[in-house]
mmCIF file of C-alpha atoms in Angstrom:
data_model
loop_
_atom_site.group_PDB
_atom_site.id
_atom_site.type_symbol
_atom_site.label_atom_id
_atom_site.label_comp_id
_atom_site.label_asym_id
_atom_site.label_seq_id
_atom_site.Cartn_x
_atom_site.Cartn_y
_atom_site.Cartn_z
ATOM 1 C CA UNK A 1 8.476 -16.843 -4.502
ATOM 2 C CA UNK A 2 9.109 -17.238 -0.500
ATOM 3 C CA UNK A 3 7.231 -13.429 -0.455
ATOM 4 C CA UNK A 4 4.658 -14.438 -2.594
ATOM 5 C CA UNK A 5 3.172 -17.520 -0.996
ATOM 6 C CA UNK A 6 3.654 -15.534 2.425
ATOM 7 C CA UNK A 7 1.619 -12.963 1.062
ATOM 8 C CA UNK A 8 -0.773 -15.251 0.139
ATOM 9 C CA UNK A 9 -0.958 -17.475 3.299
ATOM 10 C CA UNK A 10 -1.439 -13.899 5.104
ATOM 11 C CA UNK A 11 -4.135 -13.236 2.879
ATOM 12 C CA UNK A 12 -6.102 -16.400 3.993
ATOM 13 C CA UNK A 13 -5.767 -15.507 7.663
ATOM 14 C CA UNK A 14 -7.155 -11.690 7.097
ATOM 15 C CA UNK A 15 -9.863 -13.146 4.673
ATOM 16 C CA UNK A 16 -11.392 -14.944 7.614
ATOM 17 C CA UNK A 17 -11.184 -12.015 9.800
ATOM 18 C CA UNK A 18 -12.860 -9.943 7.684
ATOM 19 C CA UNK A 19 -15.583 -12.353 7.073
ATOM 20 C CA UNK A 20 -16.255 -12.836 10.778
ATOM 21 C CA UNK A 21 -16.438 -8.854 10.697
ATOM 22 C CA UNK A 22 -18.862 -8.951 7.730
ATOM 23 C CA UNK A 23 -20.796 -11.979 9.335
ATOM 24 C CA UNK A 24 -21.196 -10.104 12.686
ATOM 25 C CA UNK A 25 -22.500 -6.924 10.935
ATOM 26 C CA UNK A 26 -24.753 -9.333 8.726
ATOM 27 C CA UNK A 27 -26.208 -10.698 12.021
ATOM 28 C CA UNK A 28 -27.147 -7.098 12.965
ATOM 29 C CA UNK A 29 -29.065 -6.538 9.912
ATOM 30 C CA UNK A 30 -26.190 -4.151 8.487
ATOM 31 C CA UNK A 31 -22.726 -3.669 6.993
ATOM 32 C CA UNK A 32 -19.361 -3.410 8.065
ATOM 33 C CA UNK A 33 -18.916 0.657 7.461
ATOM 34 C CA UNK A 34 -20.501 -0.454 3.793
ATOM 35 C CA UNK A 35 -18.661 -3.382 3.032
ATOM 36 C CA UNK A 36 -20.178 -6.450 2.590
ATOM 37 C CA UNK A 37 -18.631 -10.170 2.378
ATOM 38 C CA UNK A 38 -17.164 -9.988 -1.261
ATOM 39 C CA UNK A 39 -16.128 -6.142 -1.127
ATOM 40 C CA UNK A 40 -13.736 -7.086 1.797
ATOM 41 C CA UNK A 41 -12.564 -10.091 0.204
ATOM 42 C CA UNK A 42 -11.251 -8.164 -2.599
ATOM 43 C CA UNK A 43 -10.026 -5.171 0.035
ATOM 44 C CA UNK A 44 -8.048 -7.842 1.449
ATOM 45 C CA UNK A 45 -6.567 -9.614 -1.395
ATOM 46 C CA UNK A 46 -5.958 -6.077 -3.482
ATOM 47 C CA UNK A 47 -3.652 -5.274 -0.361
ATOM 48 C CA UNK A 48 -2.021 -8.714 -0.345
ATOM 49 C CA UNK A 49 -1.106 -8.336 -3.966
ATOM 50 C CA UNK A 50 0.034 -4.589 -3.637
ATOM 51 C CA UNK A 51 2.302 -4.834 -0.750
ATOM 52 C CA UNK A 52 5.197 -6.133 -2.992
ATOM 53 C CA UNK A 53 4.323 -3.660 -5.632
ATOM 54 C CA UNK A 54 4.059 -0.373 -3.715
ATOM 55 C CA UNK A 55 6.880 -1.915 -1.021
ATOM 56 C CA UNK A 56 5.811 0.204 2.078
ATOM 57 C CA UNK A 57 8.784 -1.467 4.031
ATOM 58 C CA UNK A 58 12.011 -3.016 3.868
ATOM 59 C CA UNK A 59 13.752 -0.440 1.273
ATOM 60 C CA UNK A 60 17.373 0.640 3.437
ATOM 61 C CA UNK A 61 19.301 0.879 0.421
ATOM 62 C CA UNK A 62 19.793 4.782 0.463
ATOM 63 C CA UNK A 63 20.638 4.722 4.789
ATOM 64 C CA UNK A 64 22.684 1.792 4.243
ATOM 65 C CA UNK A 65 24.599 3.975 1.584
ATOM 66 C CA UNK A 66 24.936 7.109 3.868
ATOM 67 C CA UNK A 67 25.960 4.934 7.278
ATOM 68 C CA UNK A 68 28.892 3.499 4.550
ATOM 69 C CA UNK A 69 29.864 6.920 3.100
ATOM 70 C CA UNK A 70 29.044 4.977 -0.535
ATOM 71 C CA UNK A 71 26.452 7.920 -0.768
ATOM 72 C CA UNK A 72 29.143 10.233 -2.026
ATOM 73 C CA UNK A 73 29.634 8.283 -5.108
ATOM 74 C CA UNK A 74 25.873 8.649 -5.758
ATOM 75 C CA UNK A 75 26.231 12.330 -5.391
ATOM 76 C CA UNK A 76 29.087 12.587 -7.892
ATOM 77 C CA UNK A 77 26.985 10.697 -10.761
ATOM 78 C CA UNK A 78 25.714 12.755 -13.584
ATOM 79 C CA UNK A 79 22.076 11.328 -12.532
ATOM 80 C CA UNK A 80 19.846 13.073 -10.126
ATOM 81 C CA UNK A 81 20.396 11.012 -6.650
ATOM 82 C CA UNK A 82 16.553 10.922 -6.136
ATOM 83 C CA UNK A 83 16.368 9.764 -10.052
ATOM 84 C CA UNK A 84 18.758 6.834 -9.106
ATOM 85 C CA UNK A 85 16.812 5.122 -6.800
ATOM 86 C CA UNK A 86 13.398 6.130 -8.152
ATOM 87 C CA UNK A 87 13.646 4.348 -11.548
ATOM 88 C CA UNK A 88 15.071 1.208 -10.819
ATOM 89 C CA UNK A 89 12.387 1.355 -7.594
ATOM 90 C CA UNK A 90 9.779 1.771 -10.748
ATOM 91 C CA UNK A 91 10.978 -1.081 -12.380
ATOM 92 C CA UNK A 92 10.882 -3.207 -9.484
ATOM 93 C CA UNK A 93 7.477 -2.503 -9.371
ATOM 94 C CA UNK A 94 6.511 -3.252 -12.516
ATOM 95 C CA UNK A 95 8.107 -6.884 -12.294
ATOM 96 C CA UNK A 96 6.188 -7.570 -8.615
ATOM 97 C CA UNK A 97 2.980 -6.601 -10.795
ATOM 98 C CA UNK A 98 3.477 -9.914 -12.920
ATOM 99 C CA UNK A 99 4.356 -11.925 -9.692
ATOM 100 C CA UNK A 100 3.497 -10.811 -6.358
ATOM 101 C CA UNK A 101 0.303 -9.391 -7.313
ATOM 102 C CA UNK A 102 -1.156 -11.619 -9.937
ATOM 103 C CA UNK A 103 -0.630 -14.864 -7.588
ATOM 104 C CA UNK A 104 -2.304 -13.178 -4.982
ATOM 105 C CA UNK A 105 -5.401 -12.225 -6.915
ATOM 106 C CA UNK A 106 -5.736 -15.337 -8.485
ATOM 107 C CA UNK A 107 -5.655 -17.352 -5.244
ATOM 108 C CA UNK A 108 -8.206 -15.216 -3.831
ATOM 109 C CA UNK A 109 -10.588 -15.190 -6.497
ATOM 110 C CA UNK A 110 -10.495 -19.123 -6.528
ATOM 111 C CA UNK A 111 -10.830 -19.405 -3.034
ATOM 112 C CA UNK A 112 -13.291 -16.890 -2.442
ATOM 113 C CA UNK A 113 -16.181 -15.279 -3.715
ATOM 114 C CA UNK A 114 -14.463 -12.021 -4.562
ATOM 115 C CA UNK A 115 -16.071 -8.404 -5.946
ATOM 116 C CA UNK A 116 -15.114 -7.444 -9.246
ATOM 117 C CA UNK A 117 -16.242 -3.956 -9.854
ATOM 118 C CA UNK A 118 -18.405 -3.208 -12.682
ATOM 119 C CA UNK A 119 -17.719 0.320 -13.700
ATOM 120 C CA UNK A 120 -15.272 0.405 -16.818
ATOM 121 C CA UNK A 121 -13.492 3.921 -15.151
ATOM 122 C CA UNK A 122 -12.715 2.037 -12.122
ATOM 123 C CA UNK A 123 -9.650 -0.297 -13.913
ATOM 124 C CA UNK A 124 -7.775 2.857 -14.885
ATOM 125 C CA UNK A 125 -8.441 4.892 -11.787
ATOM 126 C CA UNK A 126 -7.087 1.868 -10.318
ATOM 127 C CA UNK A 127 -3.960 1.771 -12.396
ATOM 128 C CA UNK A 128 -3.414 5.454 -11.839
ATOM 129 C CA UNK A 129 -3.876 5.246 -8.221
ATOM 130 C CA UNK A 130 -1.261 2.617 -8.177
ATOM 131 C CA UNK A 131 1.140 4.417 -9.860
ATOM 132 C CA UNK A 132 0.587 7.725 -7.440
ATOM 133 C CA UNK A 133 0.844 5.377 -4.804
ATOM 134 C CA UNK A 134 4.345 4.190 -5.744
ATOM 135 C CA UNK A 135 5.479 7.870 -5.810
ATOM 136 C CA UNK A 136 4.080 8.791 -2.853
ATOM 137 C CA UNK A 137 5.216 5.814 -0.846
ATOM 138 C CA UNK A 138 9.042 6.269 -2.853
ATOM 139 C CA UNK A 139 8.921 9.626 -1.297
ATOM 140 C CA UNK A 140 8.053 8.306 1.875
ATOM 141 C CA UNK A 141 10.905 5.700 2.018
ATOM 142 C CA UNK A 142 13.472 8.269 0.535
ATOM 143 C CA UNK A 143 12.596 10.590 3.514
ATOM 144 C CA UNK A 144 12.834 7.975 6.201
ATOM 145 C CA UNK A 145 16.331 6.667 4.578
ATOM 146 C CA UNK A 146 17.457 10.331 4.552
ATOM 147 C CA UNK A 147 17.295 11.162 8.149
ATOM 148 C CA UNK A 148 20.399 8.723 8.440
ATOM 149 C CA UNK A 149 22.001 11.958 6.994
ATOM 150 C CA UNK A 150 21.779 13.264 10.720
ATOM 151 C CA UNK A 151 21.078 10.164 12.605
ATOM 152 C CA UNK A 152 23.332 7.767 11.257
ATOM 153 C CA UNK A 153 21.214 4.953 12.770
ATOM 154 C CA UNK A 154 17.682 5.638 10.941
ATOM 155 C CA UNK A 155 16.186 2.302 12.441
ATOM 156 C CA UNK A 156 13.401 4.094 14.751
ATOM 157 C CA UNK A 157 12.465 6.455 11.572
ATOM 158 C CA UNK A 158 11.721 3.201 9.370
ATOM 159 C CA UNK A 159 10.079 1.297 12.091
ATOM 160 C CA UNK A 160 7.892 4.535 12.796
ATOM 161 C CA UNK A 161 7.483 4.929 8.524
ATOM 162 C CA UNK A 162 6.574 1.173 8.381
ATOM 163 C CA UNK A 163 3.580 1.232 11.283
ATOM 164 C CA UNK A 164 2.331 4.491 10.198
ATOM 165 C CA UNK A 165 2.145 3.526 6.414
ATOM 166 C CA UNK A 166 0.190 1.043 7.048
ATOM 167 C CA UNK A 167 -2.208 2.235 9.211
ATOM 168 C CA UNK A 168 -2.647 5.316 6.987
ATOM 169 C CA UNK A 169 -2.566 3.532 3.772
ATOM 170 C CA UNK A 170 -5.798 1.340 5.066
ATOM 171 C CA UNK A 171 -3.143 -1.949 4.792
ATOM 172 C CA UNK A 172 -4.510 -3.599 7.934
ATOM 173 C CA UNK A 173 -8.264 -2.573 7.797
ATOM 174 C CA UNK A 174 -10.397 -0.034 5.941
ATOM 175 C CA UNK A 175 -9.947 3.690 7.048
ATOM 176 C CA UNK A 176 -13.911 3.661 7.305
ATOM 177 C CA UNK A 177 -13.999 0.998 10.608
ATOM 178 C CA UNK A 178 -12.433 3.793 12.203
ATOM 179 C CA UNK A 179 -14.479 6.527 14.138
ATOM 180 C CA UNK A 180 -16.164 9.429 12.002
ATOM 181 C CA UNK A 181 -13.844 11.842 13.167
ATOM 182 C CA UNK A 182 -10.661 9.929 12.737
ATOM 183 C CA UNK A 183 -11.534 8.730 9.253
ATOM 184 C CA UNK A 184 -12.461 12.404 8.444
ATOM 185 C CA UNK A 185 -8.770 13.535 9.694
ATOM 186 C CA UNK A 186 -7.389 10.476 7.566
ATOM 187 C CA UNK A 187 -9.632 11.383 4.344
ATOM 188 C CA UNK A 188 -8.943 15.265 4.229
ATOM 189 C CA UNK A 189 -5.343 15.779 6.160
ATOM 190 C CA UNK A 190 -3.349 12.904 4.430
ATOM 191 C CA UNK A 191 -2.990 11.871 0.727
ATOM 192 C CA UNK A 192 -3.495 8.288 1.521
ATOM 193 C CA UNK A 193 -7.050 7.432 1.448
ATOM 194 C CA UNK A 194 -10.327 7.805 -0.700
ATOM 195 C CA UNK A 195 -11.540 11.554 -0.753
ATOM 196 C CA UNK A 196 -15.614 10.881 -0.872
ATOM 197 C CA UNK A 197 -15.706 14.415 -2.124
ATOM 198 C CA UNK A 198 -13.668 14.202 -5.318
ATOM 199 C CA UNK A 199 -14.594 10.490 -5.810
ATOM 200 C CA UNK A 200 -10.807 10.091 -6.336
ATOM 201 C CA UNK A 201 -9.640 6.615 -5.742
ATOM 202 C CA UNK A 202 -6.504 5.291 -3.474
ATOM 203 C CA UNK A 203 -4.973 1.554 -4.000
ATOM 204 C CA UNK A 204 -6.863 0.476 -1.005
ATOM 205 C CA UNK A 205 -10.189 1.399 -1.766
ATOM 206 C CA UNK A 206 -10.563 1.038 -5.804
ATOM 207 C CA UNK A 207 -12.272 -1.999 -5.082
ATOM 208 C CA UNK A 208 -15.210 -0.330 -3.216
ATOM 209 C CA UNK A 209 -16.157 1.058 -7.130
#
């Protein structure tokens, strides 16, 4: 409940920042990188709801077990060590969808004028993109934790992951807010954002459809 309340509170803060951006763009007779106010509202609250589902940060289970030596037990088990961490993580994400996702979305919809995608295909694509985001994020977190095999203290690697994943994933602000060359690098050089050529949708930009 504490995490849900925190995400909801920051949702209000981020929404008003984004509404200020949309208002400034509207005063100049345009939109902020193609986003109007309702779309920015949906962008913010979808992102806040998915923070606990995708879980970009805060996972140090593997690194802690490497430092303590308990990882040896994991390697001796008949279950593949990656699956041993992935399957519980998928279960955690499913529970978070019922709690940390639905509550912020409901609060945002009640408090603001939120854009609702009109095309039916958007919703299964959004579900698929969330699943892919879970897998990509788990892989990133697993690799960042696995750095403890060589470094023992992997806090620097985990902090770098936390910052870069939030920026590259479009959590802090839409990638389209960046200069065109930087947005193009992220669009075509990483698996995180939406590719405008193939029309696939990632978790942060499904609301634009």
